[in-house]
Amino acid sequence: MKVKATLKQIAKELNVSVSTVSKALNDSPEISDQTKIKIKEYAKLKNYKPNVIGLNLKNRKTKTIGVIIPNILNSFFAKVFSGIEKVADEKGYNVIMCISNESMDKEAHTLEMLSNGTIDGFILSVSEEAQKLQDYSHFKEIINDGTPIVMFDRIADGVECDKVIVDDFDSALNSTQRLIDLGCKDIALLSSVDNLSVGKLRADGYLKALEDNNIPINENIILRTDSEEDLKSRIEAIFDNNAIDGVLALDENDSVAALKIGLKKGYKIPEELSIIGFADGILASRRLTPSLTTISQHGVEIGEVAAKLLIDRLESKEVNIPYETVVIKTKLKERESSRVR
């Protein structure tokens, strides 16, 4: 294994000062191009790597962002991460991604570990456990210590920080209205995310649409659970014991389950059953027949906006910048699972 050279060793070998080596490696205009080339080539030959921790102690900047997502298998979070990485790369920042696996303890441990000089700020979506317990003290501690946080999608209302959300309430209201406009009168609600802030907002939007159209609420066709497994174990009873002609599903897995069970029970889709779901992954849009009508959450755009908010705050010379909440508008992508007028 090659031994990594230090600034002192390079300076000694080339008979220049440590300051000259440092400035040359950082493209300082104080150093001539000829000297820069000579020093950079020698540093590369000697396998020199900058000491990130040392730079951090000196500059208080790592140019690194920590991203914490609850679930790596969720296509929405993957899209958000790609948006974050795109903007970070353009701005010269590195990204470290960690997964909370919906655990508050793991989330808190990751925050503590990375905020100790490794990163400049965090972009995250709150874990299921933290939302269930309504315990956000770990976020407040990090922010109070001077490390900024940007929350996206699942947020904590009691934590003062920048946030990027979608219009969950309006999206569900408008999508339910779309089903009603298509002639649906018995619209089932399927949710495996009822313990999350986004799930509650979407359910409220559905209920408001029914109220606006004077459609009585039928609790028998409303399934609100906290897990995908629970939803799958109870979904067939909804179809077996009730007449339904529409479904609003509040998560990608819920959407796929609704389509599969609908087909299994002999429904003609969309002629007898229209389905709209919060989903815009490859599974929902391309790999199912019929393809699903989905509410696109613009994951990439959410990631881009979150990264810009954080980097702008990190690079601003102003103190006490007001926190911002940016709302991204969703878009209904009509496909084969909803009727056409």
PDB file of C-alpha atoms in Angstrom, residues 222-329:
ATOM      1  CA  ILE A 222     -62.052   3.280   4.714  1.00  0.00           C
ATOM      2  CA  LEU A 223     -58.966   1.293   5.690  1.00  0.00           C
ATOM      3  CA  ARG A 224     -56.385   3.299   7.652  1.00  0.00           C
ATOM      4  CA  THR A 225     -53.494   1.273   9.069  1.00  0.00           C
ATOM      5  CA  ASP A 226     -49.899   1.783  10.200  1.00  0.00           C
ATOM      6  CA  SER A 227     -48.254  -0.941   8.117  1.00  0.00           C
ATOM      7  CA  GLU A 228     -48.239  -2.553   4.706  1.00  0.00           C
ATOM      8  CA  GLU A 229     -48.687  -6.002   6.273  1.00  0.00           C
ATOM      9  CA  ASP A 230     -51.819  -4.915   8.153  1.00  0.00           C
ATOM     10  CA  LEU A 231     -53.294  -3.390   5.010  1.00  0.00           C
ATOM     11  CA  LYS A 232     -52.649  -6.527   2.963  1.00  0.00           C
ATOM     12  CA  SER A 233     -54.301  -8.717   5.599  1.00  0.00           C
ATOM     13  CA  ARG A 234     -57.483  -6.595   5.627  1.00  0.00           C
ATOM     14  CA  ILE A 235     -57.834  -5.290   2.089  1.00  0.00           C
ATOM     15  CA  GLU A 236     -59.692  -8.296   0.658  1.00  0.00           C
ATOM     16  CA  ALA A 237     -62.524  -7.818   3.151  1.00  0.00           C
ATOM     17  CA  ILE A 238     -63.115  -4.321   1.751  1.00  0.00           C
ATOM     18  CA  PHE A 239     -63.646  -5.766  -1.725  1.00  0.00           C
ATOM     19  CA  ASP A 240     -65.596  -8.838  -0.539  1.00  0.00           C
ATOM     20  CA  ASN A 241     -68.097  -7.058   1.688  1.00  0.00           C
ATOM     21  CA  ASN A 242     -68.735  -3.773  -0.097  1.00  0.00           C
ATOM     22  CA  ALA A 243     -69.670  -2.385  -3.494  1.00  0.00           C
ATOM     23  CA  ILE A 244     -66.939   0.044  -4.534  1.00  0.00           C
ATOM     24  CA  ASP A 245     -66.301   1.798  -7.816  1.00  0.00           C
ATOM     25  CA  GLY A 246     -63.238   3.874  -6.944  1.00  0.00           C
ATOM     26  CA  VAL A 247     -60.079   3.712  -4.818  1.00  0.00           C
ATOM     27  CA  LEU A 248     -57.773   6.412  -3.499  1.00  0.00           C
ATOM     28  CA  ALA A 249     -54.565   4.761  -2.265  1.00  0.00           C
ATOM     29  CA  LEU A 250     -52.203   6.812  -0.113  1.00  0.00           C
ATOM     30  CA  ASP A 251     -48.896   5.057  -0.777  1.00  0.00           C
ATOM     31  CA  GLU A 252     -47.257   3.238  -3.685  1.00  0.00           C
ATOM     32  CA  ASN A 253     -47.596  -0.190  -2.070  1.00  0.00           C
ATOM     33  CA  ASP A 254     -51.248   0.555  -1.258  1.00  0.00           C
ATOM     34  CA  SER A 255     -51.849   1.485  -4.900  1.00  0.00           C
ATOM     35  CA  VAL A 256     -50.296  -1.729  -6.207  1.00  0.00           C
ATOM     36  CA  ALA A 257     -52.243  -3.820  -3.669  1.00  0.00           C
ATOM     37  CA  ALA A 258     -55.532  -2.161  -4.712  1.00  0.00           C
ATOM     38  CA  LEU A 259     -54.900  -2.922  -8.381  1.00  0.00           C
ATOM     39  CA  LYS A 260     -53.923  -6.537  -7.769  1.00  0.00           C
ATOM     40  CA  ILE A 261     -56.866  -7.282  -5.465  1.00  0.00           C
ATOM     41  CA  GLY A 262     -59.290  -5.490  -7.781  1.00  0.00           C
ATOM     42  CA  LEU A 263     -58.191  -7.684 -10.680  1.00  0.00           C
ATOM     43  CA  LYS A 264     -58.257 -10.802  -8.484  1.00  0.00           C
ATOM     44  CA  LYS A 265     -61.858 -10.063  -7.492  1.00  0.00           C
ATOM     45  CA  GLY A 266     -62.890  -9.801 -11.134  1.00  0.00           C
ATOM     46  CA  TYR A 267     -63.284  -6.034 -11.481  1.00  0.00           C
ATOM     47  CA  LYS A 268     -62.833  -4.587 -14.955  1.00  0.00           C
ATOM     48  CA  ILE A 269     -60.391  -1.720 -14.582  1.00  0.00           C
ATOM     49  CA  PRO A 270     -61.175   1.084 -15.266  1.00  0.00           C
ATOM     50  CA  GLU A 271     -64.712   0.295 -16.498  1.00  0.00           C
ATOM     51  CA  GLU A 272     -65.972  -0.951 -13.101  1.00  0.00           C
ATOM     52  CA  LEU A 273     -63.241   0.289 -10.746  1.00  0.00           C
ATOM     53  CA  SER A 274     -61.068   3.394 -11.037  1.00  0.00           C
ATOM     54  CA  ILE A 275     -57.860   3.632  -8.990  1.00  0.00           C
ATOM     55  CA  ILE A 276     -55.680   6.640  -8.219  1.00  0.00           C
ATOM     56  CA  GLY A 277     -52.645   6.333  -5.980  1.00  0.00           C
ATOM     57  CA  PHE A 278     -49.823   8.340  -4.434  1.00  0.00           C
ATOM     58  CA  ALA A 279     -47.079   6.663  -6.392  1.00  0.00           C
ATOM     59  CA  ASP A 280     -44.813   7.430  -9.266  1.00  0.00           C
ATOM     60  CA  GLY A 281     -42.250   4.671  -9.221  1.00  0.00           C
ATOM     61  CA  ILE A 282     -41.410   2.366 -12.100  1.00  0.00           C
ATOM     62  CA  LEU A 283     -43.540  -0.401 -10.581  1.00  0.00           C
ATOM     63  CA  ALA A 284     -46.710   1.684 -10.573  1.00  0.00           C
ATOM     64  CA  SER A 285     -46.331   3.333 -13.954  1.00  0.00           C
ATOM     65  CA  ARG A 286     -44.626   0.804 -16.202  1.00  0.00           C
ATOM     66  CA  ARG A 287     -44.667  -2.713 -14.849  1.00  0.00           C
ATOM     67  CA  LEU A 288     -48.343  -3.177 -14.070  1.00  0.00           C
ATOM     68  CA  THR A 289     -51.224  -3.915 -16.409  1.00  0.00           C
ATOM     69  CA  PRO A 290     -53.272  -1.821 -16.503  1.00  0.00           C
ATOM     70  CA  SER A 291     -50.860   1.001 -15.647  1.00  0.00           C
ATOM     71  CA  LEU A 292     -51.757   3.069 -12.573  1.00  0.00           C
ATOM     72  CA  THR A 293     -53.034   6.618 -12.536  1.00  0.00           C
ATOM     73  CA  THR A 294     -50.738   8.267 -10.029  1.00  0.00           C
ATOM     74  CA  ILE A 295     -50.163  11.438  -8.068  1.00  0.00           C
ATOM     75  CA  SER A 296     -46.594  12.408  -8.921  1.00  0.00           C
ATOM     76  CA  GLN A 297     -44.767  13.880  -5.934  1.00  0.00           C
ATOM     77  CA  HIS A 298     -41.845  15.250  -7.973  1.00  0.00           C
ATOM     78  CA  GLY A 299     -39.192  13.592  -5.816  1.00  0.00           C
ATOM     79  CA  VAL A 300     -36.241  14.893  -7.828  1.00  0.00           C
ATOM     80  CA  GLU A 301     -37.506  18.480  -7.566  1.00  0.00           C
ATOM     81  CA  ILE A 302     -38.018  18.104  -3.806  1.00  0.00           C
ATOM     82  CA  GLY A 303     -34.398  16.962  -3.469  1.00  0.00           C
ATOM     83  CA  GLU A 304     -33.112  19.842  -5.581  1.00  0.00           C
ATOM     84  CA  VAL A 305     -35.056  22.449  -3.597  1.00  0.00           C
ATOM     85  CA  ALA A 306     -33.975  20.945  -0.257  1.00  0.00           C
ATOM     86  CA  ALA A 307     -30.311  20.964  -1.282  1.00  0.00           C
ATOM     87  CA  LYS A 308     -30.508  24.575  -2.492  1.00  0.00           C
ATOM     88  CA  LEU A 309     -32.156  25.681   0.773  1.00  0.00           C
ATOM     89  CA  LEU A 310     -29.433  24.032   2.863  1.00  0.00           C
ATOM     90  CA  ILE A 311     -26.481  25.201   0.770  1.00  0.00           C
ATOM     91  CA  ASP A 312     -27.836  28.767   0.582  1.00  0.00           C
ATOM     92  CA  ARG A 313     -28.079  28.803   4.378  1.00  0.00           C
ATOM     93  CA  LEU A 314     -24.593  27.323   4.794  1.00  0.00           C
ATOM     94  CA  GLU A 315     -23.018  29.846   2.440  1.00  0.00           C
ATOM     95  CA  SER A 316     -24.945  32.926   3.542  1.00  0.00           C
ATOM     96  CA  LYS A 317     -23.073  35.544   5.549  1.00  0.00           C
ATOM     97  CA  GLU A 318     -26.296  36.733   7.130  1.00  0.00           C
ATOM     98  CA  VAL A 319     -27.274  35.659  10.624  1.00  0.00           C
ATOM     99  CA  ASN A 320     -30.791  34.657  11.709  1.00  0.00           C
ATOM    100  CA  ILE A 321     -32.192  34.032   8.222  1.00  0.00           C
ATOM    101  CA  PRO A 322     -35.946  33.264   8.518  1.00  0.00           C
ATOM    102  CA  TYR A 323     -36.837  29.633   8.000  1.00  0.00           C
ATOM    103  CA  GLU A 324     -38.708  28.763   4.831  1.00  0.00           C
ATOM    104  CA  THR A 325     -41.320  26.123   3.986  1.00  0.00           C
ATOM    105  CA  VAL A 326     -41.504  25.397   0.269  1.00  0.00           C
ATOM    106  CA  VAL A 327     -44.605  23.613  -1.063  1.00  0.00           C
ATOM    107  CA  ILE A 328     -44.133  21.556  -4.243  1.00  0.00           C
ATOM    108  CA  LYS A 329     -47.305  21.045  -6.253  1.00  0.00           C
TER     109      LYS A 329
END
